[in-house]
Coordinates of C-alpha atoms and ligand atoms in Angstrom, one line a residue:
M73 CA -22.2 22.5 70.0
T74 CA -22.7 25.5 72.3
A75 CA -24.0 28.8 71.1
A76 CA -20.5 30.3 71.7
N77 CA -19.1 27.9 69.1
D78 CA -21.7 28.8 66.5
S79 CA -19.9 31.0 63.9
T80 CA -23.0 33.2 63.5
D81 CA -22.6 34.2 67.1
H82 CA -19.2 35.8 66.8
P83 CA -18.9 39.5 66.7
D84 CA -17.7 41.0 63.4
P85 CA -15.0 43.4 64.7
I86 CA -15.3 45.5 61.5
R87 CA -19.1 45.4 60.8
D88 CA -20.1 46.1 64.4
P89 CA -18.2 49.4 64.8
L90 CA -19.3 50.3 61.2
A91 CA -22.9 49.7 62.2
E92 CA -22.4 51.6 65.4
V93 CA -21.0 54.7 63.6
V94 CA -23.9 54.6 61.1
A95 CA -26.4 54.4 64.1
R96 CA -24.5 57.3 65.8
H97 CA -25.2 59.6 62.9
R98 CA -28.7 58.3 61.8
Q99 CA -30.5 61.1 63.7
N100 CA -28.6 63.8 61.8
T101 CA -31.1 65.0 59.2
S102 CA -29.4 68.2 58.2
G103 CA -28.6 69.1 54.7
D104 CA -30.7 68.9 51.5
V105 CA -31.2 66.4 48.7
A106 CA -29.8 67.8 45.5
T107 CA -32.6 69.1 43.3
Y108 CA -30.6 70.3 40.2
I109 CA -32.6 67.8 38.2
P110 CA -36.3 67.2 38.9
E111 CA -35.7 63.4 39.1
R112 CA -33.4 63.8 42.1
A113 CA -36.1 65.4 44.3
T114 CA -38.0 62.1 44.3
V115 CA -35.3 60.1 46.1
D116 CA -35.8 58.7 49.6
A117 CA -33.8 61.2 51.7
D118 CA -33.5 58.8 54.6
G119 CA -31.5 55.9 53.0
F120 CA -28.3 55.5 54.9
G121 CA -25.7 52.8 54.5
A122 CA -22.0 52.0 54.6
A123 CA -19.8 49.2 53.5
L124 CA -16.1 48.4 53.9
V125 CA -14.2 46.0 51.6
S126 CA -10.6 45.1 52.4
V127 CA -7.9 44.3 49.9
H128 CA -8.3 40.7 51.1
G129 CA -11.8 40.8 49.6
K130 CA -13.8 40.7 52.8
V131 CA -17.0 42.6 52.7
H132 CA -18.6 44.3 55.8
R133 CA -21.9 46.1 55.5
A134 CA -24.0 48.3 57.7
G135 CA -27.4 50.1 57.4
D136 CA -28.9 50.2 53.9
A137 CA -25.7 49.0 52.2
D138 CA -27.6 47.4 49.3
R139 CA -29.8 50.4 48.5
P140 CA -29.3 51.5 44.9
F141 CA -28.5 55.1 44.0
T142 CA -26.8 56.9 41.0
I143 CA -23.0 57.1 41.1
Q144 CA -22.9 60.7 39.8
S145 CA -19.5 62.3 40.4
V146 CA -18.1 59.3 42.1
S147 CA -17.7 57.9 38.5
K148 CA -15.2 60.7 37.7
P149 CA -12.0 59.3 39.3
F150 CA -12.7 55.8 37.9
V151 CA -13.2 57.1 34.3
Y152 CA -10.0 59.1 34.8
A153 CA -8.2 55.9 36.0
M154 CA -9.5 54.2 32.8
A155 CA -8.2 57.0 30.6
V156 CA -4.8 57.0 32.3
S157 CA -4.6 53.3 32.2
E158 CA -5.3 53.2 28.5
L159 CA -3.6 56.3 27.2
G160 CA -0.9 57.0 29.9
L161 CA -0.7 60.0 32.1
E162 CA 1.1 62.3 29.7
E163 CA -1.5 62.0 27.0
V164 CA -4.4 62.5 29.5
H165 CA -2.5 65.4 31.0
R166 CA -2.5 67.2 27.7
H167 CA -6.2 67.5 28.0
V168 CA -6.9 67.8 31.7
G169 CA -4.7 68.9 34.6
V170 CA -4.2 67.6 38.2
E171 CA -4.5 70.9 40.2
P172 CA -7.3 71.5 42.7
S173 CA -9.4 74.3 41.4
G174 CA -10.8 75.4 44.8
E175 CA -14.0 76.2 43.0
P176 CA -17.4 74.5 42.9
F177 CA -17.7 71.4 40.7
N178 CA -19.6 73.1 37.9
A179 CA -17.4 76.2 37.8
I180 CA -15.8 77.4 34.6
S181 CA -12.3 76.4 35.6
L182 CA -10.1 76.3 32.5
D183 CA -6.4 77.2 32.6
P184 CA -6.1 80.7 31.0
D185 CA -3.0 79.7 29.1
T186 CA -3.7 76.1 28.0
G187 CA -7.5 76.0 28.1
R188 CA -7.3 72.7 30.0
P189 CA -9.7 72.1 32.9
D190 CA -7.9 72.1 36.2
N191 CA -8.5 68.5 37.1
P192 CA -10.7 65.5 36.1
L193 CA -13.0 65.8 39.2
I194 CA -14.7 69.1 38.3
N195 CA -17.4 68.7 35.6
A196 CA -15.4 70.4 32.8
G197 CA -12.4 68.0 33.5
A198 CA -14.7 65.0 33.8
I199 CA -16.4 65.7 30.4
V200 CA -13.0 66.1 28.7
T201 CA -11.8 62.9 30.4
S202 CA -14.8 60.7 29.3
A203 CA -14.2 62.0 25.8
L204 CA -10.7 60.5 25.8
V205 CA -12.3 57.0 26.0
D206 CA -11.9 55.2 22.8
G207 CA -14.9 54.0 20.7
S208 CA -16.5 55.1 17.4
T209 CA -19.9 56.1 18.8
A210 CA -21.1 57.6 22.1
N211 CA -23.0 54.4 22.7
E212 CA -19.8 52.3 22.2
R213 CA -17.8 54.6 24.5
F214 CA -20.4 54.5 27.2
E215 CA -20.5 50.7 27.0
R216 CA -16.7 50.7 27.5
V217 CA -17.1 53.0 30.5
R218 CA -19.9 50.9 31.9
T219 CA -17.9 47.8 31.5
F220 CA -14.9 49.4 33.2
L221 CA -17.0 50.6 36.2
S222 CA -18.5 47.2 36.4
A223 CA -15.0 45.6 36.5
C224 CA -14.1 47.9 39.3
A225 CA -17.3 47.0 41.2
G226 CA -16.9 43.2 40.4
R227 CA -20.4 43.0 39.0
E228 CA -22.5 44.2 36.1
L229 CA -23.7 47.8 36.7
D230 CA -26.7 49.2 35.0
L231 CA -27.9 52.6 33.8
D232 CA -30.8 54.5 35.4
V233 CA -32.5 55.6 32.2
E234 CA -34.7 58.1 33.9
V235 CA -31.9 59.8 35.7
F236 CA -30.0 59.9 32.4
A237 CA -33.0 61.5 30.6
S238 CA -33.3 64.0 33.4
E239 CA -29.5 64.8 33.3
S240 CA -29.6 65.2 29.6
A241 CA -32.8 67.4 29.6
N242 CA -31.3 69.7 32.2
G243 CA -27.7 69.6 31.2
D244 CA -27.2 73.0 29.7
R245 CA -24.6 74.1 32.1
N246 CA -22.6 71.0 31.4
R247 CA -23.0 71.5 27.7
A248 CA -21.8 75.1 28.1
L249 CA -18.7 73.8 30.0
A250 CA -18.1 71.3 27.2
H251 CA -18.4 74.1 24.6
L252 CA -15.8 76.1 26.4
A253 CA -13.5 73.1 26.7
R254 CA -14.0 72.4 23.0
S255 CA -13.2 75.9 22.0
S256 CA -10.0 75.8 23.9
G257 CA -9.0 72.5 22.2
A258 CA -9.1 70.4 25.4
L259 CA -12.3 68.5 24.4
R260 CA -11.6 66.1 21.5
R261 CA -15.2 65.2 20.6
S262 CA -18.4 67.1 19.8
V263 CA -20.2 68.6 22.7
D264 CA -23.3 66.4 22.2
D265 CA -21.2 63.2 22.0
A266 CA -19.1 64.0 25.0
T267 CA -21.9 65.1 27.3
E268 CA -24.0 62.1 26.4
V269 CA -21.3 59.7 27.6
Y270 CA -20.8 61.9 30.7
F271 CA -24.5 62.1 31.6
R272 CA -24.8 58.4 31.2
Q273 CA -21.7 57.6 33.4
C274 CA -23.2 59.8 36.1
S275 CA -26.5 57.8 35.9
V276 CA -24.9 54.3 36.6
I277 CA -26.6 52.6 39.5
V278 CA -24.5 51.5 42.5
T279 CA -24.8 50.5 46.1
T280 CA -22.4 51.4 48.9
E281 CA -21.0 47.9 48.6
D282 CA -20.2 48.6 45.0
L283 CA -18.4 51.8 45.9
A284 CA -16.5 50.0 48.6
V285 CA -15.3 47.4 46.1
M286 CA -14.4 50.1 43.7
G287 CA -12.4 51.9 46.4
A288 CA -10.7 48.7 47.4
T289 CA -9.7 48.2 43.8
L290 CA -7.9 51.5 43.9
A291 CA -6.4 50.6 47.4
N292 CA -5.2 47.3 45.9
S293 CA -3.1 48.8 43.1
G294 CA -5.9 48.4 40.5
V295 CA -6.6 44.7 41.2
N296 CA -10.3 44.1 42.1
P297 CA -10.0 42.2 45.4
L298 CA -13.1 40.1 44.7
T299 CA -12.5 39.1 41.1
K300 CA -8.7 39.4 41.4
R301 CA -8.6 41.0 38.0
Q302 CA -6.2 43.8 37.3
V303 CA -8.7 46.4 36.0
M304 CA -6.4 49.4 35.7
S305 CA -2.7 49.9 35.8
E306 CA -1.0 50.3 39.1
R307 CA 0.2 53.8 38.1
A308 CA -3.4 54.8 37.2
A309 CA -4.5 53.7 40.7
T310 CA -1.8 55.7 42.3
I311 CA -2.4 58.9 40.3
T312 CA -6.2 58.6 40.7
L313 CA -5.8 58.4 44.5
S314 CA -3.5 61.4 44.5
I315 CA -6.2 63.5 42.7
M316 CA -8.9 62.2 45.0
A317 CA -6.7 63.3 47.9
T318 CA -6.4 66.9 46.6
C319 CA -9.7 67.4 44.7
G320 CA -12.1 64.7 45.7
M321 CA -14.5 66.6 48.0
Y322 CA -15.4 69.6 45.8
D323 CA -14.2 72.9 47.2
H324 CA -14.0 71.3 50.7
S325 CA -11.1 69.0 49.7
G326 CA -8.3 70.7 51.8
E327 CA -10.4 70.6 54.9
W328 CA -11.4 67.0 54.3
M329 CA -7.8 65.8 53.8
A330 CA -6.7 67.7 57.0
R331 CA -9.6 66.3 59.1
V332 CA -10.3 62.8 57.6
G333 CA -7.0 62.1 55.9
L334 CA -8.3 59.6 53.3
P335 CA -8.5 60.2 49.5
A336 CA -12.2 60.3 48.7
K337 CA -14.8 61.3 46.1
S338 CA -18.3 62.3 46.6
G339 CA -21.3 62.7 44.3
V340 CA -24.5 64.6 44.4
G341 CA -26.4 61.3 44.7
G342 CA -25.1 61.2 48.3
G343 CA -22.5 58.6 47.7
I344 CA -18.9 58.8 48.9
V345 CA -16.0 56.4 48.2
A346 CA -13.0 56.7 50.5
V347 CA -9.8 54.7 50.3
Q348 CA -7.1 53.6 52.7
P349 CA -4.3 52.7 50.3
A350 CA -3.1 49.1 50.6
Q351 CA -5.9 48.3 53.1
F352 CA -9.5 49.0 52.1
G353 CA -12.2 51.0 50.3
I354 CA -15.3 52.4 52.1
G355 CA -18.6 53.3 50.5
V356 CA -21.2 55.5 52.2
H357 CA -24.5 56.8 51.1
S358 CA -27.0 59.3 52.4
P359 CA -28.7 61.7 50.0
R360 CA -28.8 64.9 52.1
L361 CA -25.9 67.2 51.1
D362 CA -24.0 70.0 52.8
S363 CA -23.3 73.3 51.1
W364 CA -20.3 71.9 49.2
G365 CA -22.4 69.1 47.8
N366 CA -21.0 66.3 50.1
S367 CA -23.3 63.9 51.9
V368 CA -23.7 65.2 55.4
R369 CA -24.1 61.8 57.1
G370 CA -21.6 60.1 54.8
S371 CA -19.0 62.7 55.7
A372 CA -19.8 62.3 59.4
V373 CA -19.4 58.5 59.2
L374 CA -16.0 58.8 57.5
Q375 CA -14.8 61.4 59.9
S376 CA -15.9 59.2 62.9
L377 CA -14.2 56.1 61.4
S378 CA -11.0 58.1 60.7
Q379 CA -10.9 59.3 64.4
D380 CA -12.0 56.0 66.0
F381 CA -9.6 53.8 64.0
D382 CA -6.7 56.2 63.4
L383 CA -7.2 56.1 59.6
H384 CA -5.6 59.5 58.8
L385 CA -3.0 58.7 56.2
F386 CA -0.5 61.1 57.7
D387 CA -0.8 59.6 61.2
H388 CA 2.3 57.6 61.9
P389 CA 4.0 55.9 64.8
N390 CA 6.8 57.9 66.5
E391 CA 9.3 55.1 65.7
P392 CA 9.5 53.6 62.3
R393 CA 8.7 49.9 62.1
S394 CA 11.9 47.9 62.3
P395 CA 12.5 45.4 59.5
I396 CA 15.2 43.7 61.6
V397 CA 14.1 40.5 63.4
S398 CA 17.7 39.7 64.5
W399 CA 21.2 40.8 63.9
E400 CA 24.1 38.8 65.3
T401 CA 27.9 38.7 64.7
D402 CA 30.0 35.6 65.4
G403 CA 33.6 35.1 64.3
G404 CA 33.7 37.6 61.5
V405 CA 30.2 36.5 60.1
T406 CA 27.3 38.8 60.7
V407 CA 23.8 37.3 60.1
G408 CA 20.8 39.6 59.8
V409 CA 17.1 38.5 59.5
L410 CA 14.7 41.0 57.9
R411 CA 10.9 40.9 57.6
G412 CA 8.0 42.9 56.3
E413 CA 8.4 45.9 54.1
F414 CA 11.9 46.9 53.0
D415 CA 11.5 50.6 52.4
L416 CA 13.9 53.6 52.5
I417 CA 14.0 53.8 56.2
S418 CA 14.6 50.1 56.5
A419 CA 17.4 50.3 54.1
E420 CA 18.9 53.1 56.1
A421 CA 18.8 51.0 59.3
V422 CA 20.2 47.9 57.6
I423 CA 23.0 49.8 55.8
E424 CA 24.1 51.4 59.1
L425 CA 24.3 48.0 60.8
M426 CA 26.2 46.5 57.8
L427 CA 28.8 49.3 58.0
E428 CA 29.1 48.9 61.8
A429 CA 29.6 45.1 61.3
V430 CA 32.4 45.7 58.8
A431 CA 34.0 48.3 61.1
G432 CA 33.9 45.7 63.8
G433 CA 35.8 43.1 61.7
S434 CA 33.0 41.1 59.9
R435 CA 34.1 39.8 56.5
T436 CA 30.8 38.1 55.7
I437 CA 27.3 39.6 55.9
R438 CA 24.5 37.2 55.5
L439 CA 21.0 38.6 55.1
D440 CA 17.9 36.4 55.4
V441 CA 15.2 38.3 53.5
T442 CA 12.8 35.4 53.1
G443 CA 10.4 37.2 55.5
V444 CA 10.4 40.4 53.4
T445 CA 6.9 40.9 51.9
R446 CA 7.7 43.9 49.7
S447 CA 10.8 45.8 48.8
R448 CA 10.7 49.3 47.4
T449 CA 12.8 50.2 44.4
G450 CA 14.6 53.1 46.2
A451 CA 15.5 50.8 49.1
R452 CA 16.8 48.1 46.8
H453 CA 18.9 50.6 45.0
L454 CA 20.6 51.9 48.3
F455 CA 21.2 48.3 49.4
Q456 CA 22.8 47.5 46.0
V457 CA 25.1 50.5 46.1
I458 CA 26.4 49.6 49.6
S459 CA 26.7 45.9 48.7
R460 CA 28.8 46.7 45.6
H461 CA 30.9 49.1 47.7
L462 CA 31.6 46.5 50.3
E463 CA 32.1 43.6 47.8
A464 CA 34.8 45.8 46.2
R465 CA 36.5 45.7 49.6
D466 CA 36.3 41.9 49.7
I467 CA 33.4 41.6 52.0
D468 CA 31.1 38.8 51.2
I469 CA 27.4 39.8 51.0
V470 CA 25.1 36.8 50.9
V471 CA 21.4 37.3 50.4
E472 CA 19.0 34.4 51.2
G473 CA 15.7 34.9 49.5
N474 CA 14.6 37.5 47.0
L475 CA 14.6 41.3 47.5
D476 CA 13.0 42.0 44.1
Ligands
LIG143 N1 -24.5 64.7 37.0 C1 -24.1 65.7 37.9 C2 -23.6 66.9 37.1 O1 -22.8 66.8 36.2 C3 -23.0 65.2 38.7 C4 -22.5 66.2 39.7 C5 -21.9 65.7 40.9 O2 -22.1 64.6 41.4 O3 -21.0 66.4 41.4 O4 -24.1 68.0 37.3

């Protein structure tokens, strides 16, 4: 066997550019490690890693992808997903809103009318959210949170007890936020109980690979792509990604969405998780932070990846993808073959062709949808409306395959 045939010799077309982007930003040592708790000041500021995990479960790593760090605020969207998954959005929404606050993460952002924190990604909202987790003691609730975060990561995650002790010993501001949330009725447990679970959830140890798997779980409608387990409801994944898109990068979230275009969440430990829905999750870590509290090199890596690989969610081709493989009419019978995703714009195109075919004299329309990989509810509805309308006019509509 020649060297070229050796599988270890092939380029990894995802890992290699990821490693290149990490190398490109390695010299950037701007920013400061968070020092809000004494324990943070001891971390190695130079650690720098990235990992990307696709919804197919493929893992690509670069730099110090296996270096452990505490998850901090990156836990917040996941605990929110857990609460929404277990209690439903409406119940969670009674306690915490979904509006960007435009304020720093530890600001006193409570709605003046309802007393609810603006969103679950600022500290007040995150403390209220962890208090929604069921369990009879703080210990039991944290165990449930830890188990959930572990299910998202696809492996057992542990607590950094020293970071937890330091968070707790220096957590007066978070306790003050909890007191305010409690006095307004948003917090449903005692301040000590709620903040204990919150401090612990922030102190869970992860790697960038864990963050990438957790992000890929959100990208994959709540199914962990490694374990294939549905760890949260599909709706919880959708709502969580929406909140990450609007509130995930502290008071820099609008700028982030405009420039990078991926829902993301960062933490003071220097970790960031970013998600390309239906495609992959990315985890990055580098402890030095900018003035908003986001990892400097982590943000730079994601910005570069977004530019280099056209990842911005709102980038789109000029022409919508056509679902129509072929469309032919012969002797009053029209046969159409569809493939890929049957969405609203696909339904619009197909309906137009169906009406044209009928106007041109077709009495039968046969659609082969065996190549359709996903059909959207709205698109199916439009198609059913037009099918019923044509059938009432004695046109035969025959569908081969399943549009559900
Ligand atoms: N444990 C930190 C705090 O609550 C987390 C802050 C963060 O990562 O934004 O202050």
